[in-house]
Amino acid sequence: MAIGCGLKCSKGVLLTFNLLFWLSGGVFLVVGIWIILDPTKTHLFHLTYTEDVAADLLQYLGYCLVAIGCVIFLVGFCGCCGSLYERRSVLITYFVFLFLLLCAELSVAVATLIYREDFLTGLENRLLNRFRNLYGRDSSVFTQAIDQAQYTFNCCGILSDADYVNTKWRNESVGISNRSRINVPLTCCTLANPDVEESWQHPQPKDETACQDTEVNKNQMARHKKGCLEDLEKWFKEDTTLLIGLGIGIAFFHMIGMILSIGLCRNIGDGLAQGH
């Protein structure tokens, strides 16, 4: 590696590393902005959070990733300057920032791993309690989250479409003027506009009459029957696994940069000792 190379070799390797380093910063920026701007992720996360964790934690995480991405670009510039001008002090600063970034990335990965288990523990009971009491009340965030999940996963309710029978929305006619026709939200129905952007906010059922029918043999082709819990858990595990892998993988990559910067510092020192 760079420790065993000459000065020119060390500089070339570290400069090449910095190009990839900037690319890793771009990855953090893209993922962070995606988390911040993607309403689907925000809504679905509202279904998983616990009382001990802020519901907008996902937004904070997105801003954190964007901040890490920006710092990576600045640190990469520092590394390039240190390499090109052979400044040991700049390379030492570069090494320190790489170490701090490594700690931040590992912290994100470890925190995600820990909180993932907290979120998944008792998720079914938390969702059912919120679902029975909060769905359909004043266009709440929870209501939007359920509608988004039902549209995204082609599901209905938490465990099945029968969950709506026990909701206050169904039994107290909350926010619905014609309760005799509405047994499940329209996002539970098979939609005629599934590919239209934000169609979960303006669903158009293929057969609303059949969808709202109480007889199973009449509504089964027009209404989603499975609950959303299984798909929600799968989504949460996949996204958090991706985030954990991203944090650990790029942290390991930055560790290589620390080794390369040490090698270049050593070679610069050897060059100075030899009078170059």
PDB file of C-alpha atoms in Angstrom, residues 14-265:
ATOM      1  CA  LEU A  14      -4.138   9.259  -2.184  1.00  0.00           C
ATOM      2  CA  LEU A  15      -5.365  11.528  -4.993  1.00  0.00           C
ATOM      3  CA  THR A  16      -7.144   8.569  -6.576  1.00  0.00           C
ATOM      4  CA  PHE A  17      -8.626   7.714  -3.197  1.00  0.00           C
ATOM      5  CA  ASN A  18      -9.945  11.268  -2.855  1.00  0.00           C
ATOM      6  CA  LEU A  19     -11.886  10.948  -6.092  1.00  0.00           C
ATOM      7  CA  LEU A  20     -13.620   7.892  -4.636  1.00  0.00           C
ATOM      8  CA  PHE A  21     -13.883   9.727  -1.313  1.00  0.00           C
ATOM      9  CA  TRP A  22     -15.837  12.521  -2.988  1.00  0.00           C
ATOM     10  CA  LEU A  23     -18.039   9.889  -4.586  1.00  0.00           C
ATOM     11  CA  SER A  24     -18.851   8.499  -1.130  1.00  0.00           C
ATOM     12  CA  GLY A  25     -19.821  12.021  -0.083  1.00  0.00           C
ATOM     13  CA  GLY A  26     -22.160  12.176  -3.051  1.00  0.00           C
ATOM     14  CA  VAL A  27     -23.755   8.918  -1.913  1.00  0.00           C
ATOM     15  CA  PHE A  28     -24.455  10.392   1.524  1.00  0.00           C
ATOM     16  CA  LEU A  29     -25.892  13.547  -0.047  1.00  0.00           C
ATOM     17  CA  VAL A  30     -28.187  11.617  -2.384  1.00  0.00           C
ATOM     18  CA  VAL A  31     -29.431   9.271   0.351  1.00  0.00           C
ATOM     19  CA  GLY A  32     -29.935  12.144   2.798  1.00  0.00           C
ATOM     20  CA  ILE A  33     -31.857  14.302   0.312  1.00  0.00           C
ATOM     21  CA  TRP A  34     -33.890  11.258  -0.737  1.00  0.00           C
ATOM     22  CA  ILE A  35     -34.903  10.633   2.883  1.00  0.00           C
ATOM     23  CA  ILE A  36     -35.812  14.304   3.426  1.00  0.00           C
ATOM     24  CA  LEU A  37     -37.836  14.741   0.240  1.00  0.00           C
ATOM     25  CA  ASP A  38     -39.489  11.320  -0.097  1.00  0.00           C
ATOM     26  CA  PRO A  39     -42.952  11.625   1.528  1.00  0.00           C
ATOM     27  CA  THR A  40     -43.482   7.868   1.359  1.00  0.00           C
ATOM     28  CA  LYS A  41     -40.605   7.183   3.752  1.00  0.00           C
ATOM     29  CA  THR A  42     -41.750   9.947   6.096  1.00  0.00           C
ATOM     30  CA  HIS A  43     -45.311   8.627   6.228  1.00  0.00           C
ATOM     31  CA  LEU A  44     -44.291   4.997   6.681  1.00  0.00           C
ATOM     32  CA  PHE A  45     -41.852   5.910   9.442  1.00  0.00           C
ATOM     33  CA  HIS A  46     -44.724   7.533  11.336  1.00  0.00           C
ATOM     34  CA  LEU A  47     -46.195   4.050  11.668  1.00  0.00           C
ATOM     35  CA  THR A  48     -43.093   2.558  13.295  1.00  0.00           C
ATOM     36  CA  TYR A  49     -41.878   5.146  15.807  1.00  0.00           C
ATOM     37  CA  THR A  50     -42.206   4.588  19.559  1.00  0.00           C
ATOM     38  CA  GLU A  51     -43.240   6.991  22.316  1.00  0.00           C
ATOM     39  CA  ASP A  52     -39.575   7.356  23.329  1.00  0.00           C
ATOM     40  CA  VAL A  53     -38.425   8.489  19.888  1.00  0.00           C
ATOM     41  CA  ALA A  54     -39.479  11.625  18.014  1.00  0.00           C
ATOM     42  CA  ALA A  55     -41.713  10.957  15.027  1.00  0.00           C
ATOM     43  CA  ASP A  56     -39.528  13.199  12.852  1.00  0.00           C
ATOM     44  CA  LEU A  57     -36.324  11.277  13.698  1.00  0.00           C
ATOM     45  CA  LEU A  58     -36.114  10.173  10.055  1.00  0.00           C
ATOM     46  CA  GLN A  59     -35.904  13.807   8.940  1.00  0.00           C
ATOM     47  CA  TYR A  60     -33.100  14.461  11.429  1.00  0.00           C
ATOM     48  CA  LEU A  61     -31.278  11.422  10.085  1.00  0.00           C
ATOM     49  CA  GLY A  62     -31.611  12.752   6.541  1.00  0.00           C
ATOM     50  CA  TYR A  63     -30.132  16.116   7.561  1.00  0.00           C
ATOM     51  CA  CYS A  64     -27.322  14.285   9.360  1.00  0.00           C
ATOM     52  CA  LEU A  65     -26.447  12.345   6.204  1.00  0.00           C
ATOM     53  CA  VAL A  66     -26.489  15.534   4.118  1.00  0.00           C
ATOM     54  CA  ALA A  67     -24.157  17.189   6.657  1.00  0.00           C
ATOM     55  CA  ILE A  68     -21.768  14.209   6.527  1.00  0.00           C
ATOM     56  CA  GLY A  69     -21.789  14.380   2.719  1.00  0.00           C
ATOM     57  CA  CYS A  70     -20.902  18.091   2.742  1.00  0.00           C
ATOM     58  CA  VAL A  71     -18.104  17.544   5.265  1.00  0.00           C
ATOM     59  CA  ILE A  72     -16.716  14.753   3.083  1.00  0.00           C
ATOM     60  CA  PHE A  73     -16.424  17.131   0.131  1.00  0.00           C
ATOM     61  CA  LEU A  74     -14.552  19.676   2.262  1.00  0.00           C
ATOM     62  CA  VAL A  75     -12.276  17.060   3.809  1.00  0.00           C
ATOM     63  CA  GLY A  76     -11.543  15.610   0.364  1.00  0.00           C
ATOM     64  CA  PHE A  77     -10.412  19.043  -0.798  1.00  0.00           C
ATOM     65  CA  CYS A  78      -8.125  19.202   2.235  1.00  0.00           C
ATOM     66  CA  GLY A  79      -6.673  15.787   1.344  1.00  0.00           C
ATOM     67  CA  CYS A  80      -6.000  16.837  -2.247  1.00  0.00           C
ATOM     68  CA  CYS A  81      -4.198  19.998  -1.113  1.00  0.00           C
ATOM     69  CA  GLY A  82      -2.117  18.039   1.364  1.00  0.00           C
ATOM     70  CA  SER A  83      -1.157  15.538  -1.323  1.00  0.00           C
ATOM     71  CA  LEU A  84      -0.347  18.009  -4.090  1.00  0.00           C
ATOM     72  CA  TYR A  85       1.625  20.454  -1.943  1.00  0.00           C
ATOM     73  CA  GLU A  86       3.095  17.781   0.370  1.00  0.00           C
ATOM     74  CA  ARG A  87       1.942  19.533   3.550  1.00  0.00           C
ATOM     75  CA  ARG A  88       2.196  17.173   6.523  1.00  0.00           C
ATOM     76  CA  SER A  89       0.136  19.477   8.756  1.00  0.00           C
ATOM     77  CA  VAL A  90      -2.714  19.445   6.214  1.00  0.00           C
ATOM     78  CA  LEU A  91      -2.499  15.644   5.915  1.00  0.00           C
ATOM     79  CA  ILE A  92      -2.638  15.293   9.703  1.00  0.00           C
ATOM     80  CA  THR A  93      -5.764  17.473   9.716  1.00  0.00           C
ATOM     81  CA  TYR A  94      -7.140  15.280   6.944  1.00  0.00           C
ATOM     82  CA  PHE A  95      -6.435  12.179   9.040  1.00  0.00           C
ATOM     83  CA  VAL A  96      -8.243  13.652  12.073  1.00  0.00           C
ATOM     84  CA  PHE A  97     -11.318  14.551  10.017  1.00  0.00           C
ATOM     85  CA  LEU A  98     -11.364  11.085   8.479  1.00  0.00           C
ATOM     86  CA  PHE A  99     -11.320   9.599  11.975  1.00  0.00           C
ATOM     87  CA  LEU A 100     -14.205  11.855  13.069  1.00  0.00           C
ATOM     88  CA  LEU A 101     -16.187  10.917   9.956  1.00  0.00           C
ATOM     89  CA  LEU A 102     -15.528   7.235  10.629  1.00  0.00           C
ATOM     90  CA  CYS A 103     -16.885   7.658  14.180  1.00  0.00           C
ATOM     91  CA  ALA A 104     -19.970   9.511  12.891  1.00  0.00           C
ATOM     92  CA  GLU A 105     -20.719   6.870  10.271  1.00  0.00           C
ATOM     93  CA  LEU A 106     -20.302   3.993  12.706  1.00  0.00           C
ATOM     94  CA  SER A 107     -22.510   5.862  15.205  1.00  0.00           C
ATOM     95  CA  VAL A 108     -25.268   6.167  12.608  1.00  0.00           C
ATOM     96  CA  ALA A 109     -24.977   2.455  11.795  1.00  0.00           C
ATOM     97  CA  VAL A 110     -24.968   1.323  15.437  1.00  0.00           C
ATOM     98  CA  ALA A 111     -27.817   3.669  16.442  1.00  0.00           C
ATOM     99  CA  THR A 112     -29.893   2.433  13.500  1.00  0.00           C
ATOM    100  CA  LEU A 113     -29.263  -1.185  14.497  1.00  0.00           C
ATOM    101  CA  ILE A 114     -30.245  -0.538  18.131  1.00  0.00           C
ATOM    102  CA  TYR A 115     -33.330   1.531  17.394  1.00  0.00           C
ATOM    103  CA  ARG A 116     -34.503  -0.914  14.730  1.00  0.00           C
ATOM    104  CA  GLU A 117     -35.080  -3.557  17.382  1.00  0.00           C
ATOM    105  CA  ASP A 118     -36.891  -1.030  19.606  1.00  0.00           C
ATOM    106  CA  PHE A 119     -39.154  -0.022  16.739  1.00  0.00           C
ATOM    107  CA  LEU A 120     -40.029  -3.589  15.774  1.00  0.00           C
ATOM    108  CA  THR A 121     -40.657  -4.754  19.347  1.00  0.00           C
ATOM    109  CA  GLY A 122     -44.373  -4.396  20.080  1.00  0.00           C
ATOM    110  CA  LEU A 123     -45.057  -2.807  16.686  1.00  0.00           C
ATOM    111  CA  GLU A 124     -48.255  -4.813  16.137  1.00  0.00           C
ATOM    112  CA  ASN A 125     -49.863  -3.729  19.422  1.00  0.00           C
ATOM    113  CA  ARG A 126     -48.803  -0.086  18.995  1.00  0.00           C
ATOM    114  CA  LEU A 127     -50.228   0.040  15.499  1.00  0.00           C
ATOM    115  CA  LEU A 128     -53.513  -1.611  16.442  1.00  0.00           C
ATOM    116  CA  ASN A 129     -54.054   0.797  19.360  1.00  0.00           C
ATOM    117  CA  ARG A 130     -53.306   3.860  17.252  1.00  0.00           C
ATOM    118  CA  PHE A 131     -55.306   2.491  14.374  1.00  0.00           C
ATOM    119  CA  ARG A 132     -58.481   1.989  16.413  1.00  0.00           C
ATOM    120  CA  ASN A 133     -58.310   5.416  18.031  1.00  0.00           C
ATOM    121  CA  LEU A 134     -56.565   7.749  15.587  1.00  0.00           C
ATOM    122  CA  TYR A 135     -57.428   6.715  12.044  1.00  0.00           C
ATOM    123  CA  GLY A 136     -59.740   9.148  10.264  1.00  0.00           C
ATOM    124  CA  ARG A 137     -59.573  11.891  12.884  1.00  0.00           C
ATOM    125  CA  ASP A 138     -59.102  15.367  11.394  1.00  0.00           C
ATOM    126  CA  SER A 139     -56.879  14.167   8.553  1.00  0.00           C
ATOM    127  CA  SER A 140     -54.167  13.322  11.078  1.00  0.00           C
ATOM    128  CA  VAL A 141     -50.620  12.404  10.092  1.00  0.00           C
ATOM    129  CA  PHE A 142     -51.399   8.865  11.195  1.00  0.00           C
ATOM    130  CA  THR A 143     -54.357   8.709   8.802  1.00  0.00           C
ATOM    131  CA  GLN A 144     -52.171   9.864   5.912  1.00  0.00           C
ATOM    132  CA  ALA A 145     -49.530   7.304   6.885  1.00  0.00           C
ATOM    133  CA  ILE A 146     -52.055   4.446   6.868  1.00  0.00           C
ATOM    134  CA  ASP A 147     -53.472   5.558   3.514  1.00  0.00           C
ATOM    135  CA  GLN A 148     -49.958   5.784   2.075  1.00  0.00           C
ATOM    136  CA  ALA A 149     -49.101   2.300   3.373  1.00  0.00           C
ATOM    137  CA  GLN A 150     -52.319   0.795   1.992  1.00  0.00           C
ATOM    138  CA  TYR A 151     -51.615   2.307  -1.409  1.00  0.00           C
ATOM    139  CA  THR A 152     -47.910   1.399  -1.417  1.00  0.00           C
ATOM    140  CA  PHE A 153     -48.286  -2.202  -0.237  1.00  0.00           C
ATOM    141  CA  ASN A 154     -51.735  -2.980  -1.697  1.00  0.00           C
ATOM    142  CA  CYS A 155     -53.015  -3.875   1.759  1.00  0.00           C
ATOM    143  CA  CYS A 156     -55.873  -2.932   4.083  1.00  0.00           C
ATOM    144  CA  GLY A 157     -55.771  -2.429   7.839  1.00  0.00           C
ATOM    145  CA  ILE A 158     -53.034  -3.715  10.129  1.00  0.00           C
ATOM    146  CA  LEU A 159     -53.710  -7.454  10.126  1.00  0.00           C
ATOM    147  CA  SER A 160     -56.579  -7.563   7.616  1.00  0.00           C
ATOM    148  CA  ASP A 161     -59.395  -5.468   6.195  1.00  0.00           C
ATOM    149  CA  ALA A 162     -61.564  -6.623   9.124  1.00  0.00           C
ATOM    150  CA  ASP A 163     -59.576  -4.298  11.428  1.00  0.00           C
ATOM    151  CA  TYR A 164     -61.776  -1.368  10.381  1.00  0.00           C
ATOM    152  CA  VAL A 165     -64.797  -2.893  12.079  1.00  0.00           C
ATOM    153  CA  ASN A 166     -63.342  -1.958  15.481  1.00  0.00           C
ATOM    154  CA  THR A 167     -62.152   1.556  14.650  1.00  0.00           C
ATOM    155  CA  LYS A 168     -63.693   4.781  15.956  1.00  0.00           C
ATOM    156  CA  TRP A 169     -63.609   5.987  12.346  1.00  0.00           C
ATOM    157  CA  ARG A 170     -66.026   3.203  11.416  1.00  0.00           C
ATOM    158  CA  ASN A 171     -68.191   3.084  14.540  1.00  0.00           C
ATOM    159  CA  GLU A 172     -68.456   6.796  15.308  1.00  0.00           C
ATOM    160  CA  SER A 173     -68.666   8.011  11.692  1.00  0.00           C
ATOM    161  CA  VAL A 174     -65.725  10.353  12.164  1.00  0.00           C
ATOM    162  CA  GLY A 175     -65.403  12.726   9.226  1.00  0.00           C
ATOM    163  CA  ILE A 176     -67.678  10.677   6.939  1.00  0.00           C
ATOM    164  CA  SER A 177     -71.112  11.956   6.014  1.00  0.00           C
ATOM    165  CA  ASN A 178     -72.446   8.861   4.275  1.00  0.00           C
ATOM    166  CA  ARG A 179     -71.358   6.082   6.612  1.00  0.00           C
ATOM    167  CA  SER A 180     -73.769   3.498   5.188  1.00  0.00           C
ATOM    168  CA  ARG A 181     -71.623   3.166   2.058  1.00  0.00           C
ATOM    169  CA  ILE A 182     -68.127   3.404   3.586  1.00  0.00           C
ATOM    170  CA  ASN A 183     -66.790   0.318   5.331  1.00  0.00           C
ATOM    171  CA  VAL A 184     -63.116   0.731   4.442  1.00  0.00           C
ATOM    172  CA  PRO A 185     -61.103   3.696   3.101  1.00  0.00           C
ATOM    173  CA  LEU A 186     -60.864   3.992  -0.665  1.00  0.00           C
ATOM    174  CA  THR A 187     -57.130   3.224  -0.473  1.00  0.00           C
ATOM    175  CA  CYS A 188     -58.156  -0.311   0.481  1.00  0.00           C
ATOM    176  CA  CYS A 189     -59.883  -0.719  -2.858  1.00  0.00           C
ATOM    177  CA  THR A 190     -58.335  -1.902  -6.108  1.00  0.00           C
ATOM    178  CA  LEU A 191     -57.632   1.394  -7.843  1.00  0.00           C
ATOM    179  CA  ALA A 192     -58.184   2.477 -11.419  1.00  0.00           C
ATOM    180  CA  ASN A 193     -55.365   5.054 -11.082  1.00  0.00           C
ATOM    181  CA  PRO A 194     -52.569   3.170  -9.280  1.00  0.00           C
ATOM    182  CA  ASP A 195     -49.763   4.707 -11.341  1.00  0.00           C
ATOM    183  CA  VAL A 196     -50.850   8.330 -10.927  1.00  0.00           C
ATOM    184  CA  GLU A 197     -48.591  10.350  -8.627  1.00  0.00           C
ATOM    185  CA  GLU A 198     -50.145  10.908  -5.176  1.00  0.00           C
ATOM    186  CA  SER A 199     -53.132   8.779  -6.155  1.00  0.00           C
ATOM    187  CA  TRP A 200     -53.358   7.609  -2.540  1.00  0.00           C
ATOM    188  CA  GLN A 201     -54.666  11.110  -1.748  1.00  0.00           C
ATOM    189  CA  HIS A 202     -57.270  10.947  -4.519  1.00  0.00           C
ATOM    190  CA  PRO A 203     -58.021   7.235  -4.945  1.00  0.00           C
ATOM    191  CA  GLN A 204     -60.365   6.136  -7.712  1.00  0.00           C
ATOM    192  CA  PRO A 205     -61.623   2.582  -7.078  1.00  0.00           C
ATOM    193  CA  LYS A 206     -62.336   0.334 -10.031  1.00  0.00           C
ATOM    194  CA  ASP A 207     -65.562  -0.807  -8.370  1.00  0.00           C
ATOM    195  CA  GLU A 208     -66.353   1.190  -5.231  1.00  0.00           C
ATOM    196  CA  THR A 209     -69.702  -0.500  -4.677  1.00  0.00           C
ATOM    197  CA  ALA A 210     -68.145  -3.972  -4.583  1.00  0.00           C
ATOM    198  CA  CYS A 211     -65.237  -2.700  -2.484  1.00  0.00           C
ATOM    199  CA  GLN A 212     -67.582  -1.376   0.199  1.00  0.00           C
ATOM    200  CA  ASP A 213     -69.817  -4.431   0.216  1.00  0.00           C
ATOM    201  CA  THR A 214     -69.810  -6.300   3.547  1.00  0.00           C
ATOM    202  CA  GLU A 215     -70.039  -9.737   1.942  1.00  0.00           C
ATOM    203  CA  VAL A 216     -66.639 -11.330   1.354  1.00  0.00           C
ATOM    204  CA  ASN A 217     -67.615 -13.091  -1.864  1.00  0.00           C
ATOM    205  CA  LYS A 218     -68.574  -9.709  -3.357  1.00  0.00           C
ATOM    206  CA  ASN A 219     -65.706  -7.527  -2.118  1.00  0.00           C
ATOM    207  CA  GLN A 220     -62.742  -9.898  -2.398  1.00  0.00           C
ATOM    208  CA  MET A 221     -61.946  -8.978  -6.015  1.00  0.00           C
ATOM    209  CA  ALA A 222     -62.384  -5.233  -5.439  1.00  0.00           C
ATOM    210  CA  ARG A 223     -60.675  -4.847  -2.063  1.00  0.00           C
ATOM    211  CA  HIS A 224     -57.234  -5.694  -0.693  1.00  0.00           C
ATOM    212  CA  LYS A 225     -57.628  -8.268   2.062  1.00  0.00           C
ATOM    213  CA  LYS A 226     -54.189  -8.687   3.630  1.00  0.00           C
ATOM    214  CA  GLY A 227     -52.996  -6.365   6.397  1.00  0.00           C
ATOM    215  CA  CYS A 228     -50.077  -3.943   6.095  1.00  0.00           C
ATOM    216  CA  LEU A 229     -48.040  -5.113   9.088  1.00  0.00           C
ATOM    217  CA  GLU A 230     -45.922  -7.738   7.322  1.00  0.00           C
ATOM    218  CA  ASP A 231     -45.009  -5.474   4.397  1.00  0.00           C
ATOM    219  CA  LEU A 232     -44.318  -2.549   6.734  1.00  0.00           C
ATOM    220  CA  GLU A 233     -41.894  -4.648   8.791  1.00  0.00           C
ATOM    221  CA  LYS A 234     -40.189  -5.883   5.616  1.00  0.00           C
ATOM    222  CA  TRP A 235     -39.814  -2.323   4.302  1.00  0.00           C
ATOM    223  CA  PHE A 236     -38.397  -1.119   7.613  1.00  0.00           C
ATOM    224  CA  LYS A 237     -35.878  -3.972   7.859  1.00  0.00           C
ATOM    225  CA  GLU A 238     -34.705  -3.532   4.261  1.00  0.00           C
ATOM    226  CA  ASP A 239     -34.231   0.240   4.516  1.00  0.00           C
ATOM    227  CA  THR A 240     -32.463   0.086   7.873  1.00  0.00           C
ATOM    228  CA  THR A 241     -30.215  -2.753   6.662  1.00  0.00           C
ATOM    229  CA  LEU A 242     -29.250  -0.593   3.671  1.00  0.00           C
ATOM    230  CA  LEU A 243     -28.453   2.312   5.990  1.00  0.00           C
ATOM    231  CA  ILE A 244     -26.401   0.123   8.345  1.00  0.00           C
ATOM    232  CA  GLY A 245     -24.473  -1.353   5.424  1.00  0.00           C
ATOM    233  CA  LEU A 246     -23.853   2.111   3.993  1.00  0.00           C
ATOM    234  CA  GLY A 247     -22.478   3.405   7.289  1.00  0.00           C
ATOM    235  CA  ILE A 248     -20.197   0.434   7.951  1.00  0.00           C
ATOM    236  CA  GLY A 249     -19.020   0.099   4.342  1.00  0.00           C
ATOM    237  CA  ILE A 250     -18.061   3.743   3.882  1.00  0.00           C
ATOM    238  CA  ALA A 251     -16.496   3.860   7.375  1.00  0.00           C
ATOM    239  CA  PHE A 252     -14.218   0.975   6.346  1.00  0.00           C
ATOM    240  CA  PHE A 253     -13.407   2.837   3.122  1.00  0.00           C
ATOM    241  CA  HIS A 254     -12.469   5.940   5.128  1.00  0.00           C
ATOM    242  CA  MET A 255     -10.223   3.801   7.316  1.00  0.00           C
ATOM    243  CA  ILE A 256      -8.236   2.997   4.168  1.00  0.00           C
ATOM    244  CA  GLY A 257      -7.884   6.749   3.589  1.00  0.00           C
ATOM    245  CA  MET A 258      -6.446   7.159   7.080  1.00  0.00           C
ATOM    246  CA  ILE A 259      -3.821   4.505   6.320  1.00  0.00           C
ATOM    247  CA  LEU A 260      -2.971   6.177   2.989  1.00  0.00           C
ATOM    248  CA  SER A 261      -2.568   9.590   4.621  1.00  0.00           C
ATOM    249  CA  ILE A 262      -0.202   8.104   7.230  1.00  0.00           C
ATOM    250  CA  GLY A 263       1.820   6.522   4.428  1.00  0.00           C
ATOM    251  CA  LEU A 264       2.106   9.795   2.545  1.00  0.00           C
ATOM    252  CA  CYS A 265       3.113  11.672   5.705  1.00  0.00           C
TER     253      CYS A 265
END
